[in-house]
């Protein structure tokens, strides 16, 4: 039987990662497949085929892959695109002898405590942290690190369960809140959620993410994204803008590169989150061994005219694309911001009015009758808007947040505002 090859993307069917299909097609002339537990009921017609498998479960994937091998189809490589598929993709790649990340790099990228210990050992500045399971261990960690602290699940993402505590009482309540988030979402994302990180707080809202192309013993920055956060005690990401005014900062670039090499990420794009203290000191908060989420890659593509998923997939295929990254220059500014209704029950949604010329797209996910609450994480959004400007900002601009608020106030009528 003639052997036929395909590229398997895991997580590419996730909302705001659709451009991964186009990037994969640019990277290699092969059919591009995805995986879903029930592709008959959840068929994604973008892809050339879909495996009937849980993309988070390597055993499920291997069964489906071997069933296709009996028909002559074999994966060239399996490429993860989100946190939940990094482990499964690399387990499959290693089992089938296809390459992929080293197991230690996967652990470092998914276990935030292991990540921070590795960074500290390599001399990369990151907040001190302790791993806890009980309230007693939590209070011991608070005593050791000193208030305020940030409490978060050690293996989750999307700002889920991340809470600031300024007192011992707030720390106890924060741990309970973090546990509640894991209880609600943990099984859906196939995470343990059995331990929590108590972390030194960098007192600043000045944060960026750095998209880095990684290779064996080297890494190179592609883009820097300005991040906008919700009011404390939560750290929900409410907007992203590319390129940040910090693009090209040599200290930031060096820090992001050192973080990726310290963690052993030797292929694909990595997403490095960096926070700046009040004195301007840069701290690595987290590193993910996959492209940035929340539609950041789409903003990079619009700002640079380059599909970053092409780099991610090409790197997994063994292509040297550092010259492409080195030649990338931003030609415009692109942003994504998340719509937020005022707190209360949404009574009406007023859509159809003329939109500002900067709006590239808008999507309203909320429905009449939904309850809007304060921005805590990805699950408390009512939609999104993408924006574009034919200029590069030389300092931080509030436009993504202010424009999203103006649109939200125009679109959503809640109980609180219905009678005004």
XYZ file of N, CA and C in Angstrom, residues 137-292:
468
model
N -0.561 25.052 54.306
C 0.601 25.313 53.450
C 0.505 26.687 52.804
N -0.714 27.086 52.453
C -0.934 28.416 51.881
C -0.454 29.504 52.836
N -0.859 29.421 54.094
C -0.489 30.452 55.057
C 1.005 30.439 55.346
N 1.604 29.264 55.326
C 3.061 29.174 55.484
C 3.765 29.875 54.319
N 3.242 29.674 53.104
C 3.830 30.301 51.927
C 3.669 31.817 51.979
N 2.507 32.278 52.407
C 2.276 33.714 52.550
C 3.275 34.314 53.532
N 3.510 33.612 54.628
C 4.465 34.083 55.643
C 5.882 34.137 55.068
N 6.229 33.128 54.265
C 7.577 33.053 53.699
C 7.806 34.089 52.605
N 6.835 34.243 51.707
C 7.005 35.135 50.552
C 6.702 36.574 50.923
N 5.690 36.776 51.756
C 5.284 38.119 52.147
C 4.157 38.643 51.279
N 3.206 39.298 51.909
C 2.065 39.882 51.204
C 2.477 41.149 50.459
N 1.784 41.457 49.336
C 0.721 40.683 48.690
C 1.275 39.515 47.881
N 0.391 38.551 47.585
C 0.783 37.400 46.774
C -0.283 37.155 45.707
N 0.112 36.422 44.694
C -0.816 35.960 43.662
C -1.016 34.466 43.859
N -2.256 34.019 43.813
C -2.596 32.599 43.950
C -3.139 32.117 42.614
N -2.642 30.983 42.145
C -3.080 30.468 40.841
C -2.924 28.953 40.797
N -3.729 28.253 39.976
C -3.491 26.828 39.745
C -2.138 26.647 39.055
N -1.447 25.575 39.370
C -0.096 25.408 38.831
C -0.084 24.869 37.408
N -1.249 24.427 36.884
C -1.248 23.814 35.547
C -2.429 24.253 34.703
N -2.933 25.468 34.954
C -4.062 25.965 34.174
C -3.614 27.176 33.364
N -4.551 27.873 32.693
C -4.223 29.032 31.881
C -5.432 29.931 31.718
N -5.328 30.917 30.802
C -6.440 31.803 30.529
C -6.827 32.686 31.695
N -5.889 32.928 32.619
C -6.132 33.705 33.840
C -7.154 33.039 34.753
N -7.460 31.774 34.512
C -8.438 31.065 35.325
C -7.931 30.803 36.729
N -8.673 31.261 37.722
C -8.303 31.021 39.106
C -7.118 31.811 39.592
N -6.749 32.884 38.897
C -5.618 33.719 39.304
C -6.156 34.897 40.106
N -5.727 35.023 41.364
C -6.294 36.008 42.281
C -5.183 36.688 43.075
N -5.336 37.988 43.305
C -4.422 38.745 44.142
C -4.932 38.745 45.581
N -4.040 38.524 46.529
C -4.392 38.568 47.945
C -3.475 39.544 48.669
N -4.063 40.476 49.419
C -3.277 41.462 50.160
C -3.296 41.205 51.665
N -4.140 40.249 52.097
C -4.198 39.870 53.510
C -4.272 38.347 53.604
N -4.071 37.817 54.792
C -4.191 36.369 55.000
C -5.619 35.906 54.701
N -6.591 36.710 55.087
C -7.980 36.354 54.839
C -8.276 36.310 53.342
N -7.737 37.281 52.606
C -7.918 37.282 51.150
C -7.211 36.092 50.514
N -6.094 35.679 51.081
C -5.372 34.519 50.559
C -6.216 33.254 50.710
N -6.837 33.095 51.874
C -7.693 31.922 52.104
C -8.869 31.934 51.126
N -9.491 33.114 50.955
C -10.608 33.232 50.016
C -10.135 33.017 48.583
N -8.922 33.496 48.269
C -8.380 33.333 46.920
C -8.131 31.879 46.573
N -7.623 31.111 47.549
C -7.410 29.686 47.311
C -8.740 28.987 47.064
N -9.756 29.347 47.816
C -11.079 28.758 47.618
C -11.628 29.103 46.235
N -11.427 30.349 45.800
C -11.892 30.760 44.469
C -11.142 30.006 43.374
N -9.842 29.865 43.545
C -9.041 29.152 42.557
C -9.477 27.688 42.461
N -9.746 27.087 43.615
C -10.224 25.705 43.628
C -11.575 25.583 42.924
N -12.439 26.561 43.118
C -13.766 26.520 42.496
C -13.659 26.577 40.979
N -12.721 27.371 40.474
C -12.519 27.443 39.022
C -12.056 26.092 38.483
N -11.135 25.444 39.181
C -10.648 24.135 38.745
C -11.761 23.094 38.816
N -12.565 23.165 39.853
C -13.672 22.217 39.981
C -14.636 22.349 38.815
N -14.803 23.582 38.344
C -15.742 23.827 37.247
C -15.162 23.469 35.884
N -13.885 23.786 35.659
C -13.319 23.660 34.314
C -12.228 22.595 34.179
N -11.727 22.061 35.272
C -10.573 21.171 35.206
C -10.749 19.970 34.304
N -11.872 19.276 34.421
C -12.068 18.067 33.619
C -12.179 18.387 32.131
N -12.732 19.551 31.793
C -12.873 19.934 30.380
C -11.519 20.122 29.713
N -10.534 20.572 30.497
C -9.210 20.841 29.947
C -8.200 19.753 30.308
N -8.670 18.682 30.938
C -7.824 17.530 31.237
C -6.603 17.918 32.072
N -6.843 18.673 33.146
C -5.752 19.071 34.029
C -6.008 18.523 35.430
N -4.941 18.395 36.209
C -5.072 17.861 37.559
C -5.646 18.905 38.518
N -5.045 20.104 38.513
C -5.541 21.148 39.389
C -5.482 20.787 40.860
N -4.528 19.932 41.239
C -4.457 19.469 42.624
C -3.489 20.286 43.464
N -2.782 21.206 42.836
C -1.833 22.049 43.564
C -1.980 23.492 43.072
N -1.510 24.403 43.923
C -1.670 25.824 43.628
C -0.360 26.548 43.914
N -0.132 27.577 43.138
C 1.099 28.345 43.260
C 0.814 29.619 44.053
N 1.623 29.871 45.063
C 1.595 31.144 45.784
C 2.838 31.905 45.327
N 2.611 33.072 44.735
C 3.677 33.740 43.993
C 3.871 35.181 44.456
N 5.106 35.590 44.512
C 5.462 36.983 44.791
C 4.769 37.896 43.783
N 4.159 38.985 44.239
C 3.415 39.883 43.363
C 4.314 40.991 42.838
N 4.349 41.142 41.516
C 5.024 42.276 40.883
C 3.976 43.369 40.737
N 4.079 44.409 41.531
C 3.023 45.415 41.649
C 3.047 46.380 40.461
N 2.404 45.953 39.387
C 2.371 46.761 38.176
C 1.306 46.206 37.241
N 0.741 47.078 36.415
C -0.168 46.640 35.350
C 0.513 46.744 33.988
N 1.810 46.971 33.998
C 2.584 47.124 32.764
C 3.096 45.755 32.337
N 2.440 45.165 31.347
C 2.744 43.783 30.963
C 2.734 43.630 29.452
N 3.604 42.769 28.963
C 3.649 42.425 27.536
C 3.766 40.919 27.400
N 3.520 40.424 26.200
C 3.889 39.052 25.874
C 4.834 39.102 24.681
N 5.753 38.169 24.649
C 6.771 38.132 23.598
C 6.628 36.812 22.858
N 6.452 36.904 21.541
C 6.330 35.704 20.707
C 7.723 35.375 20.172
N 8.202 34.180 20.498
C 9.596 33.815 20.239
C 9.660 32.540 19.402
N 10.402 32.569 18.305
C 10.658 31.353 17.534
C 11.849 30.635 18.140
N 11.670 29.356 18.448
C 12.706 28.589 19.144
C 13.341 27.545 18.230
N 14.604 27.264 18.484
C 15.332 26.216 17.783
C 16.289 25.557 18.754
N 17.101 24.663 18.269
C 18.046 23.956 19.122
C 19.107 24.925 19.638
N 19.012 25.262 20.936
C 19.998 26.135 21.545
C 19.924 27.586 21.124
N 18.846 27.987 20.467
C 18.730 29.380 20.053
C 17.260 29.778 20.024
N 17.027 31.076 20.013
C 15.667 31.596 19.944
C 15.739 33.030 19.439
N 14.654 33.495 18.816
C 14.636 34.842 18.256
C 13.235 35.423 18.381
N 13.160 36.671 18.814
C 11.871 37.324 19.028
C 11.236 37.711 17.695
N 9.960 37.359 17.554
C 9.184 37.759 16.380
C 8.432 39.052 16.653
N 7.698 39.108 17.776
C 6.846 40.267 18.036
C 6.652 40.444 19.538
N 6.353 41.675 19.926
C 6.008 42.003 21.308
C 4.586 42.553 21.333
N 3.768 41.991 22.205
C 2.360 42.355 22.302
C 2.097 43.119 23.596
N 1.456 44.276 23.497
C 1.043 45.026 24.680
C -0.205 44.362 25.266
N -0.192 44.148 26.586
C -1.318 43.496 27.247
C -2.046 44.485 28.153
N -3.356 44.338 28.215
C -4.182 45.187 29.058
C -4.963 44.275 30.008
N -4.920 44.598 31.309
C -5.476 43.725 32.325
C -6.699 44.339 32.994
N -7.557 43.465 33.527
C -8.749 43.904 34.245
C -8.362 44.483 35.603
N -9.278 45.194 36.256
C -8.995 45.688 37.613
C -8.733 44.533 38.582
N -7.917 44.778 39.580
C -7.603 43.790 40.608
C -8.844 43.543 41.464
N -8.967 42.362 42.052
C -7.926 41.374 42.361
C -7.694 40.331 41.272
N -8.332 40.498 40.090
C -8.144 39.503 39.033
C -7.170 40.025 37.988
N -6.789 39.152 37.085
C -5.806 39.498 36.067
C -6.294 39.070 34.678
N -7.584 39.270 34.423
C -8.128 38.918 33.116
C -7.486 39.801 32.043
N -7.160 39.197 30.915
C -6.598 39.959 29.802
C -7.763 40.538 28.999
N -7.872 41.861 28.968
C -9.019 42.509 28.333
C -8.692 43.039 26.942
N -7.402 43.092 26.580
C -7.023 43.528 25.223
C -5.560 43.191 24.968
N -5.226 43.072 23.680
C -3.846 42.847 23.233
C -3.600 43.749 22.022
N -2.423 44.352 21.951
C -2.077 45.236 20.827
C -0.695 44.884 20.301
N -0.583 44.803 18.966
C 0.673 44.466 18.284
C 0.958 45.522 17.216
N 2.186 46.083 17.174
C 3.310 45.822 18.069
C 3.287 46.732 19.291
N 3.791 46.233 20.396
C 3.975 47.060 21.584
C 5.033 48.129 21.314
N 4.921 49.244 22.026
C 5.950 50.286 21.908
C 7.294 49.800 22.427
N 7.305 48.651 23.128
C 8.555 48.087 23.636
C 9.253 47.185 22.618
N 8.678 47.034 21.443
C 9.292 46.198 20.413
C 10.730 46.669 20.141
N 11.648 45.720 20.132
C 13.046 46.058 19.875
C 13.850 46.372 21.122
N 13.205 46.402 22.293
C 13.922 46.648 23.551
C 14.907 45.502 23.777
N 16.215 45.783 23.779
C 17.203 44.696 23.868
C 17.160 43.940 25.190
N 16.823 44.613 26.292
C 16.740 43.936 27.590
C 15.573 42.959 27.587
N 14.436 43.384 27.066
C 13.256 42.521 26.978
C 13.516 41.342 26.050
N 14.109 41.613 24.910
C 14.417 40.559 23.944
C 15.342 39.509 24.544
N 16.391 39.969 25.216
C 17.348 39.045 25.830
C 16.678 38.191 26.906
N 15.822 38.818 27.720
C 15.148 38.087 28.790
C 14.250 36.991 28.223
N 13.474 37.318 27.184
C 12.564 36.334 26.587
C 13.327 35.181 25.950
N 14.408 35.486 25.280
C 15.225 34.450 24.641
C 15.842 33.538 25.690
N 16.388 34.119 26.750
C 17.009 33.316 27.802
C 15.985 32.424 28.501
N 14.768 32.922 28.661
C 13.720 32.121 29.289
C 13.402 30.885 28.457
N 13.279 31.059 27.148
C 12.954 29.929 26.271
C 14.075 28.896 26.233
N 15.309 29.347 26.149
C 16.425 28.400 26.088
C 16.615 27.705 27.434
N 16.362 28.417 28.538
C 16.491 27.803 29.857
C 15.494 26.670 30.038
N 14.301 26.819 29.481
C 13.259 25.797 29.617
C 13.407 24.660 28.611
N 14.347 24.779 27.701
C 14.599 23.701 26.740
C 13.610 23.649 25.596
N 12.932 24.750 25.307
C 12.001 24.789 24.176
C 12.832 24.937 22.908
N 12.858 23.909 22.097
C 13.779 23.896 20.961
C 13.076 23.825 19.609
N 11.780 24.116 19.576
C 11.067 24.179 18.295
C 9.760 24.928 18.485
N 9.284 25.499 17.399
C 8.002 26.174 17.417
C 8.048 27.545 18.071
N 6.889 28.185 18.099
C 6.765 29.470 18.767
C 6.506 29.269 20.261
N 7.076 30.131 21.058
C 6.805 30.164 22.491
C 6.201 31.522 22.829
N 5.409 31.534 23.897
C 4.682 32.730 24.318
C 5.189 33.088 25.716
N 5.930 34.193 25.813
C 6.573 34.589 27.067
C 5.864 35.816 27.625
N 5.333 35.696 28.847
C 4.654 36.814 29.491
C 5.616 37.507 30.451
N 5.752 38.815 30.274
C 6.723 39.598 31.034
C 6.017 40.796 31.673
N 6.309 41.037 32.935
C 5.751 42.159 33.656
C 6.876 43.091 34.092
N 6.594 44.403 34.092
C 7.601 45.391 34.479
C 7.236 45.978 35.831
N 8.183 45.919 36.775
C 7.958 46.485 38.094
C 7.916 47.998 38.046
N 7.604 48.613 39.191
C 7.516 50.064 39.266
C 8.834 50.739 38.903
N 9.950 50.034 39.140
C 11.263 50.589 38.814
C 11.714 50.244 37.398
N 10.831 49.595 36.619
C 11.161 49.238 35.246
C 11.804 47.884 35.078
N 12.043 47.175 36.180
C 12.656 45.852 36.105
C 11.698 44.866 35.448
N 12.224 44.066 34.513
C 11.400 43.087 33.790
C 11.438 41.735 34.491
N 10.271 41.126 34.667
C 10.126 39.826 35.320
C 9.389 38.874 34.387
N 9.912 37.670 34.207
C 9.188 36.649 33.452
C 8.109 36.051 34.353
N 6.859 36.161 33.945
C 5.749 35.624 34.732
C 5.479 34.168 34.350
N 5.345 33.909 33.053
C 5.101 32.545 32.582
C 5.633 32.392 31.165
N 5.852 31.141 30.767
C 6.263 30.814 29.396
C 5.431 29.632 28.934
N 4.878 29.737 27.744
C 4.101 28.632 27.158
C 4.792 28.157 25.889
N 4.862 26.841 25.712
C 5.540 26.264 24.549
C 4.560 26.101 23.391
N 3.927 27.202 23.034
C 2.967 27.211 21.924
C 2.711 28.664 21.533
N 2.065 28.913 20.403
C 1.777 30.295 20.017
C 0.814 30.959 20.995
N 0.879 32.272 21.081
C -0.025 33.012 21.938
C -1.471 32.800 21.535
